Amino acid sequence: LVGLEHAWHAVVCANAEPTRDKAELYREALAVLEVGAGEALAFEDSPAGGRAAKDAGLLCAAGPNEGTRGAVFEEADLVLPSLAAHSLDEILRLAGGGS
């Protein structure tokens, strides 16, 4: 995402274990960050990623990429043509996680 040029508190990815349940990756990230699923918002660009985020109990904002632009993001709480066109506060509000 554009504008996220800061230090990361955690990096959890599937590269080391590509067959690992992707929802479990989200749960691991929540544990590392010591936050609950209700305190987090996932940004996804694929329907499978969106399903994993929802299976882990997170709100999910989807921004399809070139390869997933025509896909159906049934489980995402919010689908936008571009996440870069919105502020984080706006995305949180639209996804149902902000006031």
XYZ file of C-alpha atoms in Angstrom:
99
model
C 0.000 0.000 0.000
C 1.110 3.501 -0.692
C 2.241 5.512 2.327
C 3.251 2.622 4.579
C 6.888 3.584 4.794
C 7.458 2.852 8.480
C 9.058 0.115 10.539
C 6.997 -3.072 10.810
C 6.273 -4.597 14.236
C 5.903 -8.071 12.740
C 6.241 -9.851 9.439
C 4.405 -13.147 9.050
C 4.251 -14.764 5.619
C 3.622 -18.114 3.982
C 6.933 -18.321 2.126
C 8.523 -20.671 4.696
C 5.453 -22.953 4.758
C 3.435 -22.389 1.558
C 0.892 -25.117 2.371
C 0.135 -23.772 5.854
C -3.462 -22.735 6.553
C -3.581 -19.029 5.685
C -6.047 -18.244 8.493
C -3.428 -19.635 10.881
C -0.960 -17.077 9.513
C -3.384 -14.328 10.476
C -3.821 -15.843 13.939
C -0.029 -15.998 14.356
C 0.310 -12.338 13.346
C -2.373 -11.367 15.875
C -0.536 -13.288 18.592
C 2.817 -11.713 17.714
C 1.245 -8.255 17.781
C -0.749 -9.091 20.923
C -4.032 -7.835 19.471
C -7.409 -9.451 19.104
C -9.052 -10.159 15.776
C -11.593 -7.426 16.504
C -8.765 -4.892 16.706
C -7.334 -5.684 13.276
C -8.097 -5.107 9.617
C -6.727 -7.331 6.870
C -5.859 -5.949 3.449
C -6.184 -8.595 0.767
C -5.935 -8.811 -2.994
C -7.320 -12.315 -3.521
C -10.543 -14.114 -2.607
C -8.555 -16.880 -0.869
C -6.760 -14.298 1.260
C -10.072 -12.664 2.095
C -11.491 -16.016 3.196
C -8.438 -16.635 5.381
C -8.783 -13.236 7.026
C -12.486 -13.805 7.725
C -11.800 -17.354 9.005
C -9.380 -15.766 11.491
C -12.096 -13.307 12.578
C -10.725 -10.106 11.027
C -12.441 -7.379 9.067
C -11.190 -7.519 5.495
C -10.710 -4.766 2.930
C -10.007 -6.102 -0.541
C -8.207 -4.282 -3.305
C -7.990 -6.598 -6.305
C -4.737 -6.723 -8.254
C -4.360 -7.134 -12.018
C -4.760 -10.904 -11.727
C -7.773 -10.853 -9.397
C -9.640 -7.822 -10.727
C -12.470 -9.970 -12.136
C -12.726 -12.239 -9.093
C -15.635 -12.248 -6.660
C -14.696 -11.221 -3.120
C -17.802 -12.581 -1.378
C -16.322 -12.677 2.113
C -14.587 -9.295 2.173
C -16.250 -6.603 4.251
C -15.239 -4.004 1.669
C -14.029 -4.186 -1.928
C -12.461 -1.120 -3.510
C -10.953 -0.749 -6.986
C -7.879 0.761 -5.319
C -6.944 0.865 -1.664
C -4.441 3.620 -2.461
C -7.290 5.994 -3.324
C -8.548 6.039 0.289
C -7.141 6.971 3.676
C -6.811 4.314 6.350
C -9.500 6.062 8.419
C -11.883 5.982 5.451
C -11.181 2.304 4.746
C -11.793 1.435 8.414
C -15.072 3.335 8.406
C -16.248 1.780 5.129
C -15.296 -1.733 6.275
C -17.293 -1.311 9.457
C -14.396 -0.995 11.876
C -14.453 2.734 12.537
C -16.922 5.300 13.727
